[in-house]
């Protein structure tokens, strides 16, 4: 059997830990800046530029969300591959590879000819590049979390680990801000070439991120497992044999959070267009919400170290159910202040609680460093397909069919209910709170 010791405190070397935290956060920001660009462009550009299949704009958006979903389908494959390598050769090497792959795929999206230029090849190539993004994203988040969680002491693990999702929030903030700036161009210029600028800008930034990751040291826990011969040949099989319960728990805990993420941050743009709210207003509000989300995640991460991971995550999962209907009702008013209030409650408060407590909770559910990357990554990304990947497309289809937002709100609340039930069945993982 593999090393079954829970995530242990590494030697207290503040400077190396600080470097690991900062580098992981910046890497997450760069990686998810690239990944989120597609979600925004799927609503604003891709339906018209790559999928001009109907006079109904919602149909084109649904088609572009097909590529969005395929990116999510690729994420479990990426998680399996990256998890296997991460548990065999180390977290650092895999994270460097994922960041570089994401950067290349995003840059190529920025130079890709549209349907009008090369016909059917355009959407096919776009989807293939999205799959490349999905493969990279499948290994990124788990690896970033483990780089921190396996280096920090248990008494402050949630706080330090929360810098990883804070980095992802920063990436979304940067992608929203980039599109907000690009949309300041005249509409024809934006649709012709302006939308490409955020994609092209990513490559040089990603090279900086790759350089920073190459300077990182491997986690002490993995080094210990490797030097003592406690790595396993097939980590994922080891998870299925000896750790099926935490695998299923992570999937259930992720469903509601993943759905909320992409319903609130991607589908809300679709609903905004349906209500004839300007893209600039929506992007400005979302950018402000994401700016506030970053300190919120760190706040709830710190609170999770004090009150326990389960308590904070339970608050967030119940919050999904509570805010599902008010969020869309506030959007229906089309008043900017009401929309901003809805985003504050749903993103800054509810989603912040989930993201702040999730990294420590998930990493502590898997006791063995030799299978943690594979188990956590695969479970997390499988749930991402079901929870996040199909959510914007399903929500858009519901809106198009019923011409009402309330079936969408019911769908979101239902996913939140699944996660709420799961967290009540999940034990506390904080060593001092068990």
Short mmCIF file of C-alpha atoms in Angstrom, two decimals:
data_model
loop_
_atom_site.label_atom_id
_atom_site.label_comp_id
_atom_site.label_asym_id
_atom_site.label_seq_id
_atom_site.Cartn_x
_atom_site.Cartn_y
_atom_site.Cartn_z
CA UNK A 1 0.00 0.00 0.00
CA UNK A 2 1.16 3.56 -0.69
CA UNK A 3 2.09 6.17 1.85
CA UNK A 4 -1.12 6.66 3.82
CA UNK A 5 -0.02 9.57 5.94
CA UNK A 6 -2.32 12.59 5.66
CA UNK A 7 -1.01 15.78 4.10
CA UNK A 8 1.82 16.63 6.49
CA UNK A 9 3.43 19.89 7.36
CA UNK A 10 6.59 20.51 5.39
CA UNK A 11 9.63 22.00 7.15
CA UNK A 12 8.81 25.59 8.01
CA UNK A 13 10.81 27.54 5.45
CA UNK A 14 8.82 30.70 4.95
CA UNK A 15 10.73 32.01 1.94
CA UNK A 16 10.41 28.85 -0.22
CA UNK A 17 6.73 28.58 0.77
CA UNK A 18 6.09 32.21 -0.16
CA UNK A 19 7.80 31.67 -3.51
CA UNK A 20 5.70 28.56 -4.14
CA UNK A 21 2.46 30.37 -3.25
CA UNK A 22 3.20 33.40 -5.42
CA UNK A 23 4.37 31.34 -8.39
CA UNK A 24 1.38 29.00 -8.16
CA UNK A 25 -1.00 31.96 -8.01
CA UNK A 26 0.58 33.72 -10.99
CA UNK A 27 0.65 30.48 -12.98
CA UNK A 28 -3.03 29.89 -12.23
CA UNK A 29 -3.85 33.45 -13.30
CA UNK A 30 -2.07 33.01 -16.62
CA UNK A 31 -3.52 29.57 -17.27
CA UNK A 32 -7.11 30.54 -16.51
CA UNK A 33 -6.83 33.86 -18.32
CA UNK A 34 -6.30 31.74 -21.42
CA UNK A 35 -9.05 29.24 -20.59
CA UNK A 36 -11.69 31.85 -19.75
CA UNK A 37 -11.07 33.78 -22.96
CA UNK A 38 -12.92 31.10 -24.89
CA UNK A 39 -15.98 31.30 -22.63
CA UNK A 40 -16.28 35.06 -23.14
CA UNK A 41 -15.56 34.88 -26.87
CA UNK A 42 -18.09 32.05 -27.27
CA UNK A 43 -20.81 34.52 -26.32
CA UNK A 44 -19.47 37.70 -27.93
CA UNK A 45 -17.74 36.49 -31.11
CA UNK A 46 -17.52 32.80 -31.94
CA UNK A 47 -21.22 32.21 -32.65
CA UNK A 48 -21.04 34.70 -35.52
CA UNK A 49 -17.42 34.22 -36.64
CA UNK A 50 -17.12 30.42 -36.50
CA UNK A 51 -20.66 28.98 -36.24
CA UNK A 52 -22.93 31.11 -38.52
CA UNK A 53 -25.56 28.37 -38.84
CA UNK A 54 -28.77 30.26 -38.01
CA UNK A 55 -30.39 33.67 -38.03
CA UNK A 56 -31.22 33.07 -34.35
CA UNK A 57 -28.13 34.27 -32.40
CA UNK A 58 -28.90 31.87 -29.53
CA UNK A 59 -28.43 28.91 -31.91
CA UNK A 60 -24.97 30.13 -32.90
CA UNK A 61 -24.06 30.58 -29.25
CA UNK A 62 -25.28 27.07 -28.43
CA UNK A 63 -23.07 25.72 -31.24
CA UNK A 64 -20.04 27.63 -29.93
CA UNK A 65 -20.79 26.22 -26.48
CA UNK A 66 -20.43 22.77 -28.06
CA UNK A 67 -16.73 23.53 -28.41
CA UNK A 68 -16.78 24.90 -24.87
CA UNK A 69 -18.20 21.59 -23.63
CA UNK A 70 -15.67 19.53 -25.60
CA UNK A 71 -12.94 21.45 -23.81
CA UNK A 72 -14.45 20.21 -20.57
CA UNK A 73 -14.72 16.66 -21.87
CA UNK A 74 -10.97 16.80 -22.53
CA UNK A 75 -10.28 17.90 -18.96
CA UNK A 76 -10.74 14.45 -17.33
CA UNK A 77 -8.42 13.00 -19.98
CA UNK A 78 -5.90 15.71 -19.13
CA UNK A 79 -6.40 15.01 -15.44
CA UNK A 80 -5.73 11.29 -15.92
CA UNK A 81 -2.59 11.92 -17.99
CA UNK A 82 -1.25 14.76 -15.85
CA UNK A 83 -2.22 13.02 -12.62
CA UNK A 84 -0.37 9.87 -13.63
CA UNK A 85 2.73 11.85 -14.58
CA UNK A 86 2.43 14.10 -11.54
CA UNK A 87 2.30 11.11 -9.20
CA UNK A 88 5.16 9.43 -11.04
CA UNK A 89 7.65 12.17 -12.00
CA UNK A 90 6.53 15.14 -9.92
CA UNK A 91 4.16 18.09 -9.79
CA UNK A 92 6.58 20.76 -11.07
CA UNK A 93 7.33 19.22 -14.48
CA UNK A 94 3.67 18.59 -15.23
CA UNK A 95 2.62 22.13 -14.28
CA UNK A 96 5.24 23.61 -16.58
CA UNK A 97 3.92 21.48 -19.45
CA UNK A 98 0.27 22.40 -18.83
CA UNK A 99 1.00 26.13 -18.83
CA UNK A 100 2.99 25.96 -22.08
CA UNK A 101 0.31 23.86 -23.81
CA UNK A 102 -2.41 26.29 -22.78
CA UNK A 103 -0.41 29.25 -24.08
CA UNK A 104 0.21 27.69 -27.49
CA UNK A 105 -3.45 26.71 -27.97
CA UNK A 106 -4.70 30.17 -26.98
CA UNK A 107 -2.24 31.98 -29.25
CA UNK A 108 -3.29 29.82 -32.20
CA UNK A 109 -6.95 30.70 -31.54
CA UNK A 110 -5.93 34.33 -31.92
CA UNK A 111 -4.58 33.78 -35.44
CA UNK A 112 -7.23 31.30 -36.61
CA UNK A 113 -9.12 32.31 -39.79
CA UNK A 114 -12.91 32.51 -39.46
CA UNK A 115 -15.64 30.49 -41.18
CA UNK A 116 -15.96 33.16 -43.87
CA UNK A 117 -12.30 32.63 -44.83
CA UNK A 118 -11.71 28.87 -44.65
CA UNK A 119 -15.21 27.45 -44.23
CA UNK A 120 -15.83 24.33 -42.16
CA UNK A 121 -12.15 24.00 -41.27
CA UNK A 122 -12.48 27.06 -39.01
CA UNK A 123 -14.86 25.60 -36.39
CA UNK A 124 -13.09 22.22 -36.57
CA UNK A 125 -9.70 23.79 -35.82
CA UNK A 126 -11.23 25.98 -33.11
CA UNK A 127 -12.68 22.93 -31.36
CA UNK A 128 -9.36 21.05 -31.63
CA UNK A 129 -7.56 23.98 -30.01
CA UNK A 130 -10.23 24.07 -27.31
CA UNK A 131 -9.55 20.39 -26.65
CA UNK A 132 -5.85 21.24 -26.25
CA UNK A 133 -6.87 23.86 -23.69
CA UNK A 134 -8.99 21.28 -21.91
CA UNK A 135 -6.15 18.77 -21.70
CA UNK A 136 -3.92 21.42 -20.12
CA UNK A 137 -6.61 22.70 -17.76
CA UNK A 138 -7.30 19.15 -16.59
CA UNK A 139 -3.92 18.95 -14.92
CA UNK A 140 -3.43 22.58 -13.92
CA UNK A 141 -5.69 23.33 -10.96
CA UNK A 142 -5.01 20.15 -9.01
CA UNK A 143 -1.27 20.44 -9.53
CA UNK A 144 -1.25 24.07 -8.46
CA UNK A 145 -3.23 23.29 -5.31
CA UNK A 146 -0.95 20.39 -4.40
CA UNK A 147 2.20 22.46 -4.89
CA UNK A 148 0.94 24.65 -2.04
CA UNK A 149 -0.99 22.15 0.09
CA UNK A 150 1.94 19.73 0.24
CA UNK A 151 4.27 22.55 1.28
CA UNK A 152 2.17 24.29 3.95
CA UNK A 153 1.47 23.27 7.53
CA UNK A 154 -2.02 22.02 8.40
CA UNK A 155 -2.75 25.01 10.65
CA UNK A 156 -2.54 27.45 7.70
CA UNK A 157 -3.09 25.10 4.76
CA UNK A 158 -6.50 26.44 3.71
CA UNK A 159 -5.31 30.05 3.68
CA UNK A 160 -2.17 29.40 1.65
CA UNK A 161 -3.95 26.95 -0.68
CA UNK A 162 -6.66 29.53 -1.35
CA UNK A 163 -4.10 31.58 -3.28
CA UNK A 164 -4.48 29.02 -6.09
CA UNK A 165 -8.19 29.69 -6.79
CA UNK A 166 -7.52 33.38 -6.12
CA UNK A 167 -5.08 33.16 -9.03
CA UNK A 168 -7.79 31.60 -11.20
CA UNK A 169 -10.11 34.48 -10.24
CA UNK A 170 -7.36 36.90 -11.22
CA UNK A 171 -7.14 35.13 -14.59
CA UNK A 172 -10.86 35.62 -15.15
CA UNK A 173 -10.53 39.25 -14.07
CA UNK A 174 -7.76 39.79 -16.60
CA UNK A 175 -9.70 38.07 -19.40
CA UNK A 176 -12.83 40.13 -18.67
CA UNK A 177 -10.78 43.33 -18.52
CA UNK A 178 -9.05 42.44 -21.80
CA UNK A 179 -12.36 41.94 -23.58
CA UNK A 180 -13.76 45.07 -21.97
CA UNK A 181 -10.88 47.06 -23.45
CA UNK A 182 -11.20 45.33 -26.82
CA UNK A 183 -14.91 46.15 -26.89
CA UNK A 184 -14.09 49.84 -26.67
CA UNK A 185 -13.20 49.56 -30.37
CA UNK A 186 -15.89 50.25 -32.96
CA UNK A 187 -18.10 47.16 -33.30
CA UNK A 188 -16.95 46.32 -36.84
CA UNK A 189 -13.29 46.58 -35.84
CA UNK A 190 -13.89 44.44 -32.76
CA UNK A 191 -15.58 41.69 -34.79
CA UNK A 192 -12.97 41.89 -37.57
CA UNK A 193 -9.75 41.83 -35.54
CA UNK A 194 -10.13 43.39 -32.08
CA UNK A 195 -11.34 40.19 -30.41
CA UNK A 196 -8.03 38.52 -31.35
CA UNK A 197 -5.88 40.86 -29.23
CA UNK A 198 -6.58 39.21 -25.83
CA UNK A 199 -5.67 35.82 -27.34
CA UNK A 200 -2.45 37.05 -28.93
CA UNK A 201 -1.34 38.84 -25.76
CA UNK A 202 -1.35 35.61 -23.79
CA UNK A 203 1.68 33.92 -25.34
CA UNK A 204 4.44 36.22 -24.10
CA UNK A 205 2.84 36.30 -20.65
CA UNK A 206 2.70 32.50 -20.56
CA UNK A 207 6.42 32.29 -21.39
CA UNK A 208 7.06 34.33 -18.24
CA UNK A 209 4.91 31.89 -16.26
CA UNK A 210 6.79 28.89 -17.63
CA UNK A 211 10.10 30.49 -16.64
CA UNK A 212 8.81 31.08 -13.09
CA UNK A 213 7.63 27.49 -12.74
CA UNK A 214 10.97 26.12 -13.86
CA UNK A 215 12.49 27.91 -10.86
CA UNK A 216 10.20 26.13 -8.37
CA UNK A 217 11.33 23.24 -6.19
CA UNK A 218 9.36 19.98 -6.09
CA UNK A 219 7.11 19.48 -3.05
CA UNK A 220 8.72 17.83 -0.05
CA UNK A 221 5.95 15.23 0.19
CA UNK A 222 6.41 14.01 -3.37
CA UNK A 223 10.19 13.99 -2.99
CA UNK A 224 9.79 11.83 0.11
CA UNK A 225 7.48 9.40 -1.71
CA UNK A 226 9.86 9.22 -4.67
CA UNK A 227 13.06 8.73 -2.66
CA UNK A 228 11.51 6.09 -0.40
CA UNK A 229 10.11 4.14 -3.33
CA UNK A 230 6.47 4.72 -2.34
CA UNK A 231 5.25 5.91 -5.73
CA UNK A 232 2.93 3.44 -7.46
CA UNK A 233 2.86 2.25 -11.06
CA UNK A 234 -0.86 2.92 -11.65
CA UNK A 235 -1.99 5.68 -9.25
CA UNK A 236 -5.56 5.92 -10.54
CA UNK A 237 -6.15 2.18 -10.15
CA UNK A 238 -4.83 2.52 -6.61
CA UNK A 239 -7.45 5.23 -6.01
CA UNK A 240 -10.29 3.03 -7.27
CA UNK A 241 -9.11 0.12 -5.13
CA UNK A 242 -8.38 1.90 -1.87
CA UNK A 243 -9.86 5.43 -2.01
CA UNK A 244 -13.22 5.26 -3.84
CA UNK A 245 -15.07 7.20 -1.14
CA UNK A 246 -13.08 10.46 -1.34
CA UNK A 247 -13.17 10.16 -5.14
CA UNK A 248 -16.98 10.17 -5.13
CA UNK A 249 -17.11 12.86 -2.44
CA UNK A 250 -14.99 15.23 -4.53
CA UNK A 251 -17.27 14.66 -7.52
CA UNK A 252 -20.39 15.47 -5.53
CA UNK A 253 -18.80 18.48 -3.87
CA UNK A 254 -17.67 19.83 -7.22
CA UNK A 255 -20.97 19.54 -9.13
CA UNK A 256 -22.74 22.53 -7.60
CA UNK A 257 -19.63 24.69 -7.46
CA UNK A 258 -18.76 23.97 -11.09
CA UNK A 259 -22.30 24.67 -12.27
CA UNK A 260 -22.42 27.93 -10.32
CA UNK A 261 -19.08 29.01 -11.74
CA UNK A 262 -20.02 28.76 -15.40
CA UNK A 263 -23.68 29.66 -15.02
CA UNK A 264 -22.76 32.89 -13.25
CA UNK A 265 -19.66 33.79 -15.25
CA UNK A 266 -20.47 32.56 -18.77
CA UNK A 267 -24.22 31.98 -19.15
CA UNK A 268 -24.97 35.32 -17.49
CA UNK A 269 -23.49 36.99 -20.59
CA UNK A 270 -25.97 35.06 -22.74
CA UNK A 271 -28.85 36.09 -20.51
CA UNK A 272 -27.61 39.67 -20.54
CA UNK A 273 -27.80 39.72 -24.34
CA UNK A 274 -31.25 38.12 -24.18
CA UNK A 275 -32.34 41.03 -21.95
CA UNK A 276 -30.61 43.55 -24.26
CA UNK A 277 -28.12 44.57 -21.57
CA UNK A 278 -24.98 45.90 -23.21
CA UNK A 279 -21.92 43.65 -23.19
CA UNK A 280 -19.86 46.52 -21.77
CA UNK A 281 -22.14 46.83 -18.73
CA UNK A 282 -22.07 43.08 -18.09
CA UNK A 283 -18.30 42.82 -18.48
CA UNK A 284 -17.74 45.84 -16.23
CA UNK A 285 -19.92 44.36 -13.47
CA UNK A 286 -18.29 40.94 -13.80
CA UNK A 287 -14.83 42.50 -13.72
CA UNK A 288 -15.71 44.32 -10.51
CA UNK A 289 -17.13 41.15 -8.96
CA UNK A 290 -14.00 39.18 -9.82
CA UNK A 291 -11.80 41.89 -8.31
CA UNK A 292 -13.74 41.50 -5.04
CA UNK A 293 -13.71 37.70 -5.32
CA UNK A 294 -9.93 37.54 -4.89
CA UNK A 295 -9.85 38.92 -1.30
CA UNK A 296 -13.07 37.02 -0.58
CA UNK A 297 -11.42 33.69 -1.43
CA UNK A 298 -8.46 34.50 0.81
CA UNK A 299 -10.82 35.59 3.61
CA UNK A 300 -12.80 32.35 3.49
CA UNK A 301 -9.58 30.32 3.21
CA UNK A 302 -8.37 31.93 6.42
CA UNK A 303 -11.78 31.34 8.04
CA UNK A 304 -11.62 27.70 6.98
CA UNK A 305 -8.44 27.28 9.03
CA UNK A 306 -10.32 28.63 12.05
CA UNK A 307 -13.78 27.07 11.72
CA UNK A 308 -13.07 24.00 9.59
CA UNK A 309 -13.31 23.21 5.88
CA UNK A 310 -16.73 21.55 6.12
CA UNK A 311 -18.42 24.49 7.84
CA UNK A 312 -17.38 27.01 5.19
CA UNK A 313 -18.11 24.71 2.26
CA UNK A 314 -21.55 23.91 3.68
CA UNK A 315 -22.30 27.64 3.86
CA UNK A 316 -21.32 28.03 0.21
CA UNK A 317 -23.28 25.03 -1.07
CA UNK A 318 -26.47 26.12 0.68
CA UNK A 319 -25.80 29.59 -0.70
CA UNK A 320 -26.06 28.27 -4.29
CA UNK A 321 -29.63 27.17 -3.61
CA UNK A 322 -30.51 30.41 -1.83
CA UNK A 323 -29.18 32.82 -4.50
CA UNK A 324 -30.20 30.90 -7.66
CA UNK A 325 -33.56 32.64 -8.05
CA UNK A 326 -32.68 36.11 -6.65
CA UNK A 327 -29.64 36.33 -8.93
CA UNK A 328 -31.66 35.95 -12.13
CA UNK A 329 -34.53 38.06 -10.77
CA UNK A 330 -32.08 40.90 -10.16
CA UNK A 331 -30.74 40.50 -13.70
CA UNK A 332 -34.29 40.69 -15.08
CA UNK A 333 -34.61 44.24 -13.76
CA UNK A 334 -31.82 45.22 -16.24
CA UNK A 335 -30.75 47.84 -13.69
CA UNK A 336 -26.93 47.94 -13.33
CA UNK A 337 -27.10 48.37 -9.54
CA UNK A 338 -29.38 45.32 -9.20
CA UNK A 339 -27.20 43.20 -11.46
CA UNK A 340 -24.13 44.26 -9.47
CA UNK A 341 -25.89 43.28 -6.22
CA UNK A 342 -26.71 39.86 -7.64
CA UNK A 343 -23.11 39.29 -8.67
CA UNK A 344 -21.86 40.42 -5.27
CA UNK A 345 -24.08 37.94 -3.42
CA UNK A 346 -23.52 35.02 -5.80
CA UNK A 347 -19.87 35.48 -6.73
CA UNK A 348 -18.19 37.37 -3.91
CA UNK A 349 -20.03 35.75 -0.98
CA UNK A 350 -21.25 32.30 -2.07
CA UNK A 351 -18.62 31.36 -4.65
CA UNK A 352 -15.88 32.92 -2.51
CA UNK A 353 -16.77 30.59 0.36
CA UNK A 354 -16.65 27.53 -1.88
CA UNK A 355 -13.34 28.46 -3.49
CA UNK A 356 -11.68 29.51 -0.24
CA UNK A 357 -12.30 26.19 1.52
CA UNK A 358 -12.17 23.79 -1.43
CA UNK A 359 -8.40 23.34 -2.01
CA UNK A 360 -7.59 22.23 1.53
CA UNK A 361 -10.78 20.16 1.84
CA UNK A 362 -10.18 18.26 -1.40
CA UNK A 363 -6.45 17.67 -0.88
CA UNK A 364 -6.99 16.41 2.69
CA UNK A 365 -9.65 13.93 1.58
CA UNK A 366 -6.90 11.95 -0.21
CA UNK A 367 -4.42 10.73 2.43
CA UNK A 368 -1.65 9.44 0.15
CA UNK A 369 0.75 11.73 -1.72
CA UNK A 370 1.50 8.94 -4.20
CA UNK A 371 -2.06 8.95 -5.62
CA UNK A 372 -3.35 12.40 -4.66
CA UNK A 373 -2.76 14.09 -8.01
CA UNK A 374 -4.50 11.30 -9.94
CA UNK A 375 -7.41 10.85 -7.55
CA UNK A 376 -8.19 14.48 -6.88
CA UNK A 377 -7.57 15.64 -10.44
CA UNK A 378 -9.66 12.96 -12.13
CA UNK A 379 -12.60 13.28 -9.72
CA UNK A 380 -12.54 17.05 -9.93
CA UNK A 381 -12.46 17.17 -13.72
CA UNK A 382 -15.08 14.47 -14.27
CA UNK A 383 -17.40 16.57 -12.15
CA UNK A 384 -16.34 19.63 -14.14
CA UNK A 385 -17.78 18.07 -17.30
CA UNK A 386 -21.10 17.28 -15.64
CA UNK A 387 -21.28 20.41 -13.52
CA UNK A 388 -19.50 23.13 -15.45
CA UNK A 389 -18.94 21.93 -18.99
CA UNK A 390 -22.55 21.35 -20.01
CA UNK A 391 -24.09 24.04 -17.78
CA UNK A 392 -23.91 27.07 -20.14
CA UNK A 393 -25.16 25.03 -23.10
CA UNK A 394 -27.99 23.44 -21.11
CA UNK A 395 -28.98 26.80 -19.64
CA UNK A 396 -28.98 28.47 -23.06
CA UNK A 397 -31.09 25.63 -24.50
CA UNK A 398 -33.57 25.93 -21.60
CA UNK A 399 -33.81 29.67 -22.11
CA UNK A 400 -34.31 29.26 -25.87
CA UNK A 401 -36.98 26.57 -25.47
CA UNK A 402 -39.00 27.98 -22.56
CA UNK A 403 -38.28 31.68 -23.18
CA UNK A 404 -38.07 31.92 -19.39
CA UNK A 405 -35.18 32.06 -16.94
CA UNK A 406 -36.85 30.10 -14.15
CA UNK A 407 -36.07 26.60 -15.52
CA UNK A 408 -32.43 27.73 -15.54
CA UNK A 409 -32.67 28.82 -11.90
CA UNK A 410 -34.21 25.45 -10.98
CA UNK A 411 -31.34 23.67 -12.75
CA UNK A 412 -28.73 25.68 -10.82
CA UNK A 413 -30.50 25.16 -7.48
CA UNK A 414 -30.71 21.41 -8.17
CA UNK A 415 -26.96 21.17 -8.72
CA UNK A 416 -26.45 23.12 -5.51
CA UNK A 417 -28.67 20.64 -3.68
CA UNK A 418 -26.50 17.71 -4.80
CA UNK A 419 -23.40 19.42 -3.41
CA UNK A 420 -25.20 20.34 -0.17
CA UNK A 421 -26.20 16.71 0.42
CA UNK A 422 -22.63 15.60 -0.30
CA UNK A 423 -20.99 18.03 2.13
CA UNK A 424 -23.30 16.88 4.92
CA UNK A 425 -22.07 13.33 4.24
CA UNK A 426 -18.40 14.36 4.12
CA UNK A 427 -16.30 14.37 7.31
CA UNK A 428 -14.29 17.36 8.50
CA UNK A 429 -10.70 17.13 7.23
CA UNK A 430 -8.99 19.85 9.28
CA UNK A 431 -6.72 17.86 11.65
CA UNK A 432 -7.60 20.07 14.63
CA UNK A 433 -11.37 19.99 13.98
CA UNK A 434 -11.98 16.28 13.48
#
